[in-house]
CSV table of C-alpha atoms in Angstrom, one decimal:
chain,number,residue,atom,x,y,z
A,1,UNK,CA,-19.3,-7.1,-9.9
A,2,UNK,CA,-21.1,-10.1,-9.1
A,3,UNK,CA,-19.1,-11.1,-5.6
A,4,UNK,CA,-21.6,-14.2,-4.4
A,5,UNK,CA,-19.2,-17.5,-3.7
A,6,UNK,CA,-16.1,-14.9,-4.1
A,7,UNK,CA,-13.2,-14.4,-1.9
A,8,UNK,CA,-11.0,-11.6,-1.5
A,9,UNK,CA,-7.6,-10.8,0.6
A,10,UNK,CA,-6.8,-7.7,1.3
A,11,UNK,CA,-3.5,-6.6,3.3
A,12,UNK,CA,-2.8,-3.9,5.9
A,13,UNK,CA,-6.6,-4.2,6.4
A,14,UNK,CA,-6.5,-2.7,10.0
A,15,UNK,CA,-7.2,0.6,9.0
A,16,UNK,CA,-7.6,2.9,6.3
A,17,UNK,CA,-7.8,2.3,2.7
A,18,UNK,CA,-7.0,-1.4,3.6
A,19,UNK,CA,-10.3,-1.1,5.7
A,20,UNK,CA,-12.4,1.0,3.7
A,21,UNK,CA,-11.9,-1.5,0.4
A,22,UNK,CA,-12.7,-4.4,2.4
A,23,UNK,CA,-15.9,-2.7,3.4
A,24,UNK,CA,-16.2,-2.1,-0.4
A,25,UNK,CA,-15.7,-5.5,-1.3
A,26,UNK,CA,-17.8,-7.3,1.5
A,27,UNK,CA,-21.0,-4.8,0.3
A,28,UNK,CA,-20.5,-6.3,-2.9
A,29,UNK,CA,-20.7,-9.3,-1.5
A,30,UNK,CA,-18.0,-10.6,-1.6
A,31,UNK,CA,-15.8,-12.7,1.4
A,32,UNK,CA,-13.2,-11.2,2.6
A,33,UNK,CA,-10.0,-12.1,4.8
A,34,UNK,CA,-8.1,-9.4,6.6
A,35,UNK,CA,-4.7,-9.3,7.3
A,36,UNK,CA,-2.3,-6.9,9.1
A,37,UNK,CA,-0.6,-6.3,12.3
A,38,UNK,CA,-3.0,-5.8,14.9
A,39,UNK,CA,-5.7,-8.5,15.4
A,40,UNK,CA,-8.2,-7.0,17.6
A,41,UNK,CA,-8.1,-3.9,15.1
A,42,UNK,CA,-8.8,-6.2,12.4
A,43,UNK,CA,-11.3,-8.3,14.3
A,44,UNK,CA,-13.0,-4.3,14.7
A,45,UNK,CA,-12.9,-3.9,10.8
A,46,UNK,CA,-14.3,-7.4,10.2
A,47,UNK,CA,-17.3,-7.1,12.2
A,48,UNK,CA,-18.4,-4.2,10.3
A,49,UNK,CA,-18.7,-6.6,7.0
A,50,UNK,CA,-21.8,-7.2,5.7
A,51,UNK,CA,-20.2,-10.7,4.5
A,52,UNK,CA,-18.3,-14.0,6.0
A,53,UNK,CA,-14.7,-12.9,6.7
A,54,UNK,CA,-11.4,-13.8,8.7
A,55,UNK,CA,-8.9,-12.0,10.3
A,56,UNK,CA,-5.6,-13.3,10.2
A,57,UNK,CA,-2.0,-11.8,12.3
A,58,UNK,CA,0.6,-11.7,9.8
A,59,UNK,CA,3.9,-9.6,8.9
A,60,UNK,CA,4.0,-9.5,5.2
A,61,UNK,CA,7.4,-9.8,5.4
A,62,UNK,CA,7.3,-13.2,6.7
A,63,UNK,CA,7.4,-15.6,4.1
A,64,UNK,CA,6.5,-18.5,6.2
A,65,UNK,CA,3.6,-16.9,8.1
A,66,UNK,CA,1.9,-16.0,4.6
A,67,UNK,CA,2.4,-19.2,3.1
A,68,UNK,CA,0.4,-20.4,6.3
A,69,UNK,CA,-2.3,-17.6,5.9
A,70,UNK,CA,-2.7,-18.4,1.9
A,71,UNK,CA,-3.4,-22.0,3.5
A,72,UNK,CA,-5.9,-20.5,6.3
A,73,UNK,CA,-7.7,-18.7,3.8
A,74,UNK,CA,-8.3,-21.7,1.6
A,75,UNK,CA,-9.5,-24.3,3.5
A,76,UNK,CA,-11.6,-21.5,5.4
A,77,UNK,CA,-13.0,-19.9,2.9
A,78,UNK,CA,-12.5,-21.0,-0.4
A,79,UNK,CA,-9.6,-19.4,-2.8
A,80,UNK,CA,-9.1,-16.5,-3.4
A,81,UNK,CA,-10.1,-14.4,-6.8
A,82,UNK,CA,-9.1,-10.7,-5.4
A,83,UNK,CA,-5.7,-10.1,-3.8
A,84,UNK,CA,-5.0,-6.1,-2.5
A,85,UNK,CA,-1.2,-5.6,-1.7
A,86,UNK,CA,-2.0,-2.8,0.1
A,87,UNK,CA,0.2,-2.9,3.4
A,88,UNK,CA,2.9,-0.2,3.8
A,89,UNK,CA,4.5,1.7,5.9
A,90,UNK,CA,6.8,5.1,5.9
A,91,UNK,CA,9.3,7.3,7.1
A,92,UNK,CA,10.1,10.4,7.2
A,93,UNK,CA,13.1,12.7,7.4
A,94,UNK,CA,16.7,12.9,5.9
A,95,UNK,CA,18.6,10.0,4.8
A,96,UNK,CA,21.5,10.5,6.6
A,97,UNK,CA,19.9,11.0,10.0
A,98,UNK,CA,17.7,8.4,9.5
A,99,UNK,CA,18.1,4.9,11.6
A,100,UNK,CA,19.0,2.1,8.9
A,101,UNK,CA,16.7,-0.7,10.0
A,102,UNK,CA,13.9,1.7,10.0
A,103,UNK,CA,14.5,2.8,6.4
A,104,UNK,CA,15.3,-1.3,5.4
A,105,UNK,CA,12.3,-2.2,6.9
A,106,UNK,CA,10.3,0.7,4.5
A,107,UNK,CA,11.7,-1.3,1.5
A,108,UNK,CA,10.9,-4.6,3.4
A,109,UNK,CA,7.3,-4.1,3.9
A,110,UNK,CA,6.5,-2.1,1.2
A,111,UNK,CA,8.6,-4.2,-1.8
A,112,UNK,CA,9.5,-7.4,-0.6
A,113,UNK,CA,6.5,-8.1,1.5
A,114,UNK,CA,4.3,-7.1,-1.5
A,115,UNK,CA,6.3,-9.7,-3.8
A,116,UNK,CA,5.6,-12.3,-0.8
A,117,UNK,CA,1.8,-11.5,-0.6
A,118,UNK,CA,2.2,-12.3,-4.2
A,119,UNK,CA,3.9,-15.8,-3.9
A,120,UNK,CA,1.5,-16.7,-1.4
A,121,UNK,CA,-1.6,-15.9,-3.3
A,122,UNK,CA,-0.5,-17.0,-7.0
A,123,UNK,CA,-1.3,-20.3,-6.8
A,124,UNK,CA,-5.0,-19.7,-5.8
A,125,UNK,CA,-4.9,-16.8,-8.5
A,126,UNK,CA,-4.2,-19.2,-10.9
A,127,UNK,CA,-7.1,-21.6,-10.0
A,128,UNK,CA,-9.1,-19.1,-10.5
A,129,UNK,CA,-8.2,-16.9,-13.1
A,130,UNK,CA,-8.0,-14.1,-10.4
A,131,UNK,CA,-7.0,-10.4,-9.9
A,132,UNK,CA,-4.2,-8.7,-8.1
A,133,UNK,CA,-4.1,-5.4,-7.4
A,134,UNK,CA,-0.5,-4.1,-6.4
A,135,UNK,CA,-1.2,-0.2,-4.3
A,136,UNK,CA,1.7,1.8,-5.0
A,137,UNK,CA,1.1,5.5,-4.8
A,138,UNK,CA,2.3,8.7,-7.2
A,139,UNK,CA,5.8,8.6,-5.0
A,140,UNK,CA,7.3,6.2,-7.7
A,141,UNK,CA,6.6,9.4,-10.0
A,142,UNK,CA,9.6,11.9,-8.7
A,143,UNK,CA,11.8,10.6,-5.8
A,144,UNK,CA,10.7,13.0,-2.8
A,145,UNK,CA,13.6,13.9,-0.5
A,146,UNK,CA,13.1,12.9,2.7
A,147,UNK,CA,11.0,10.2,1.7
A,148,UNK,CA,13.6,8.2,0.1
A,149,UNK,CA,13.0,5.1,1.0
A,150,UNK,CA,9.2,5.3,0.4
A,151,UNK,CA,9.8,6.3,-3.2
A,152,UNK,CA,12.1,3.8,-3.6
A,153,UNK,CA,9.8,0.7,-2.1
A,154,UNK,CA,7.2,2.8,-4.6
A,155,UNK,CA,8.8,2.8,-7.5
A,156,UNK,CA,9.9,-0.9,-6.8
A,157,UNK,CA,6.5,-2.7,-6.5
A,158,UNK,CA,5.6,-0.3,-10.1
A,159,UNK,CA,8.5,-2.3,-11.8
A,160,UNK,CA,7.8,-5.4,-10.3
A,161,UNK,CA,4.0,-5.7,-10.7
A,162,UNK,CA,4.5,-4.5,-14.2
A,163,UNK,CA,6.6,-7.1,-15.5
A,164,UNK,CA,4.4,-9.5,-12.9
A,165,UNK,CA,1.1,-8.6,-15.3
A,166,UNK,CA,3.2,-9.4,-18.4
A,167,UNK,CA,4.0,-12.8,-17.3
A,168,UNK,CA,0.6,-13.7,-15.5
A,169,UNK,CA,-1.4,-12.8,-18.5
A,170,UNK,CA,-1.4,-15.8,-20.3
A,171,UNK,CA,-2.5,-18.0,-17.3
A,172,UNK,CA,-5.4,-15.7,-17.1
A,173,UNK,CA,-4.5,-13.6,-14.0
A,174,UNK,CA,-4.9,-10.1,-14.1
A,175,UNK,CA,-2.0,-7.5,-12.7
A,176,UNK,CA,-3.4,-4.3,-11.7
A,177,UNK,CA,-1.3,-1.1,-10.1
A,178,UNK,CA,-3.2,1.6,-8.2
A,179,UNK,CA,-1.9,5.1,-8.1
A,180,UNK,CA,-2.5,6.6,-4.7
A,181,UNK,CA,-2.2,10.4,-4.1
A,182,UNK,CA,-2.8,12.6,-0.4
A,183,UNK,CA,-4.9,10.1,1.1
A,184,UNK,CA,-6.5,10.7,4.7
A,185,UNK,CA,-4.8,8.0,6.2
A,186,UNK,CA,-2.8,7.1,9.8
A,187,UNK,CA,0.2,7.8,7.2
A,188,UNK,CA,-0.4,11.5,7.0
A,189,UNK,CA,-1.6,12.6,10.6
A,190,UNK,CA,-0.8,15.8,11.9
A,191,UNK,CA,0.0,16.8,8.1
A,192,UNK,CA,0.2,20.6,9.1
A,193,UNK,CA,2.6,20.1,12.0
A,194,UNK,CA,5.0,17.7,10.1
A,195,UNK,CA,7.5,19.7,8.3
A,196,UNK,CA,8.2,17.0,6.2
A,197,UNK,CA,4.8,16.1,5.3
A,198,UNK,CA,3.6,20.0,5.1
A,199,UNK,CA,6.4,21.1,2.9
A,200,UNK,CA,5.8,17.9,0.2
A,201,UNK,CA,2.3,19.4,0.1
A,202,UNK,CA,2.5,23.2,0.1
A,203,UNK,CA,4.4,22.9,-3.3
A,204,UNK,CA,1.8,21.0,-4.8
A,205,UNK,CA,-0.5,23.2,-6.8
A,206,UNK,CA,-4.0,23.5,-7.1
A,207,UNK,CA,-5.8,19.3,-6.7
A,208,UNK,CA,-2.4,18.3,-6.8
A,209,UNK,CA,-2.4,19.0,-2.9
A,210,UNK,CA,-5.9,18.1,-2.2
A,211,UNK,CA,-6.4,15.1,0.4
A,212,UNK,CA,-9.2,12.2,-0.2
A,213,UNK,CA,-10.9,10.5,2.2
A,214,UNK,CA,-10.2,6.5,2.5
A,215,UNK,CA,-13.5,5.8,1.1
A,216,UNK,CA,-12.8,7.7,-1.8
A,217,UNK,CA,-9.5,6.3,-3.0
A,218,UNK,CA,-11.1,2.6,-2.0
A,219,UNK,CA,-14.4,3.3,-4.3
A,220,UNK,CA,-11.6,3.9,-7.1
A,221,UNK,CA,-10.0,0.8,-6.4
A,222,UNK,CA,-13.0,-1.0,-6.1
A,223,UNK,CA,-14.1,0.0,-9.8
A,224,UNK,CA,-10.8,-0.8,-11.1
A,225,UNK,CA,-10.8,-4.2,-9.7
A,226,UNK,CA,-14.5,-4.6,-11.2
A,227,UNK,CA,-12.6,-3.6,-14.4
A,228,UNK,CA,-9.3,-5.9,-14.1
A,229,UNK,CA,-7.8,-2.5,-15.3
A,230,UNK,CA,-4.1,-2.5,-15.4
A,231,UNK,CA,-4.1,0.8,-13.7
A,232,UNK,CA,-5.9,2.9,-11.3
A,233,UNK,CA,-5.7,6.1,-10.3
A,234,UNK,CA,-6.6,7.8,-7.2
A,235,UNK,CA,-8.0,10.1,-7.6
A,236,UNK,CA,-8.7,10.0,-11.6
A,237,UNK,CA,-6.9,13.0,-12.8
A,238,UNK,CA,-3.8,11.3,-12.4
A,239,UNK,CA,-4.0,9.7,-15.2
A,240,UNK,CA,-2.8,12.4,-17.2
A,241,UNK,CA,-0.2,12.7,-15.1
A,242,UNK,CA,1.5,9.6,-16.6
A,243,UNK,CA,2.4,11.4,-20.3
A,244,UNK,CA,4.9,14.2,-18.4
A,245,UNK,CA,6.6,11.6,-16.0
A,246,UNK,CA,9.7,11.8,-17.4
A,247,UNK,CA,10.2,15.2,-16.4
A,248,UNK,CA,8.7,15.1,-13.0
A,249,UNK,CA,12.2,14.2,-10.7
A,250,UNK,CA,13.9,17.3,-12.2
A,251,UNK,CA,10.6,19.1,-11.0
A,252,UNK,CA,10.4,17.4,-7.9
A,253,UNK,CA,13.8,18.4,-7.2
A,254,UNK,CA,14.1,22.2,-8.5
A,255,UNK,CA,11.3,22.6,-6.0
A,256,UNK,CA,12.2,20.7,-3.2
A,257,UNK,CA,15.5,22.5,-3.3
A,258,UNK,CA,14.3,26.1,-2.4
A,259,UNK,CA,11.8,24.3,-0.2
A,260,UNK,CA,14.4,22.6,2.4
A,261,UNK,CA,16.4,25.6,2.5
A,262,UNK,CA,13.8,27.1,5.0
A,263,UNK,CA,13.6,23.8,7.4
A,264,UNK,CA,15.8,24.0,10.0
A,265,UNK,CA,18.5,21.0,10.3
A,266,UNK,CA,17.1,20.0,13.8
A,267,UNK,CA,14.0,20.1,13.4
A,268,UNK,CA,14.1,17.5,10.8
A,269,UNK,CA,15.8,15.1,12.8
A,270,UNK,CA,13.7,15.7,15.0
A,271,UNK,CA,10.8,14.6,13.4
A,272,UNK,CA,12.7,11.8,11.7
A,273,UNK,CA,10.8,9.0,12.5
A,274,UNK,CA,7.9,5.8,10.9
A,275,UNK,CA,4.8,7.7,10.5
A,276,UNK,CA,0.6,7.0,11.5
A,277,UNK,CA,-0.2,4.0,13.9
A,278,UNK,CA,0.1,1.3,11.2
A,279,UNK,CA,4.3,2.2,10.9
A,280,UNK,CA,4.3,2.5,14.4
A,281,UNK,CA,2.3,-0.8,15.3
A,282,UNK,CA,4.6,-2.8,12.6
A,283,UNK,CA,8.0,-1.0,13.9
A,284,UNK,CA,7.4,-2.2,17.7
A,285,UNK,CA,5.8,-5.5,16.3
A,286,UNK,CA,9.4,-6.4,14.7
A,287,UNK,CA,11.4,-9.8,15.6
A,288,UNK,CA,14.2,-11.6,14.7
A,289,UNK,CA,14.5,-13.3,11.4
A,290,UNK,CA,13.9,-17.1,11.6
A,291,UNK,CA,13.9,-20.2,9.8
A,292,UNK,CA,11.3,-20.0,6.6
A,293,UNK,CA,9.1,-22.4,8.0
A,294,UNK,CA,5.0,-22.3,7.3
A,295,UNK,CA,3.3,-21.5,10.4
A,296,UNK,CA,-0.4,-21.0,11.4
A,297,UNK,CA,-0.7,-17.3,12.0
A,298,UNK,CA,-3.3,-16.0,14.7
A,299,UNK,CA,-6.5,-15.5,13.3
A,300,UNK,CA,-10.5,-15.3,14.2
């Protein structure tokens, strides 16, 4: 991929695979904004770029703040040609015991705020017959329990970014959806002690419960996104995954029962709760809902 004169947006670029493909990106040269939560953490990020870039503050949930960053970006840089709706967030633990703004905001951030990213960033996808790349992740394959509302935002943005690549294909934009598995993200610290987190994965057999590093799963997106490929899988092996989905939430579920017989009630409301820094950082972050109006968001 020949990135000279090309700009890319990635979200939830703080940290992780946001991060990682924005380092990918930039070393193949091309320009690259970050947005997220935390501006000093993205400031950190962008000075390990080999290329031009910008940070920029911004809750994709906020209409109005993107629609301001969209504006940032072009008259900064240029337009944009890559777009990675990457942010996310998640929470862990039973539905019932789980605090309803906390599981809303799940669907907010994860569904809705990717559709925004996508609002924002169409029009300079359009101009330049770009590439979106929606990151959803192997939970819109068999609804998890306790992880509803992360399967549910999952399975969501798979729908939407589906019948999003239909209808952008004749103006020339490309819709692409990458498959994320165990990644070694914020998201799945202290994986052992969670019993949430460790249960999901003991029943996983054999590379099914394997996790990959950030740089891994972002070279995969990285190749896909040289490719314009309407999927990508990470790691590759889910591909064949996709022929057997149909069958996966009975699966999912025949196992998961046995599984939460063992887990004690309060233990797993006790570790109900937004999970890694990135949920955490958005959660406290959180304001009232205002008037849609495009603002300037904070930005180096």
């Amino acid at each position: 991929m020949d990135g000279a004169g090309r700009i890319a947006v990635v979200t939830g670029a703080a940290r992780g695979v946001g991060a990682a493909t924005a380092r990918r990106l930039a070393e193949r040269g091309l320009r690259v904004a970050l947005l997220g939560r935390e501006l000093a953490t993205l400031e950190a990020v962008a000075r390990s770029l080999p290329t031009d870039s910008c940070s920029l503050e911004v809750d994709v949930t906020d209409e109005a703040a993107l629609r301001g960053a969209a504006r940032s970006v072009a008259e900064r840089m240029g337009p944009a040609s890559v777009v990675v709706a990457n942010a996310g967030i998640a929470v862990a633990g039973p539905f019932a015991t789980t605090e309803a703004a906390l599981w809303d905001r799940v669907i907010a951030v994860n569904l809705l705020g990717s559709a925004a990213t996508a609002r924002a960033f169409l029009p300079q996808l359009l101009r330049t017959r770009g590439y979106l790349l929606q990151v959803a992740s192997t939970a819109a394959f068999g609804s998890a329990p306790l992880m509803s509302a992360y399967c549910a935002s999952k399975a969501g943005v798979e729908s939407y970014a589906q019948a999003l690549r239909t209808e952008m294909e004749p103006e020339g934009v490309g819709v692409g959806i990458a498959y994320l598995h165990w990644t070694g993200t914020g998201m799945i610290e202290g994986l052992e002690a969670h019993p949430v987190l460790r249960e999901l994965r003991a029943h996983q057999p054999g590379p099914g419960s394997r996790v990959h590093s950030p740089e891994q799963v972002a070279g995969r997106l990285v190749r896909g996104i040289e490719r314009r490929a309407a999927s990508v899988y990470a790691p590759w092996w889910l591909r064949l995954v996709q022929p057997v989905r149909p069958v996966l939430p009975m699966v999912v579920s025949r196992v998961s029962r046995r599984s939460l017989r063992g887990l004690p009630a309060e233990e797993l409301r006790e570790m109900t709760g937004v999970l890694g820094p990135g949920g955490r950082a958005d959660w406290e972050a959180r304001g009232p809902v205002g008037p849609v109006v495009p603002v300037r968001p904070p930005q180096s």
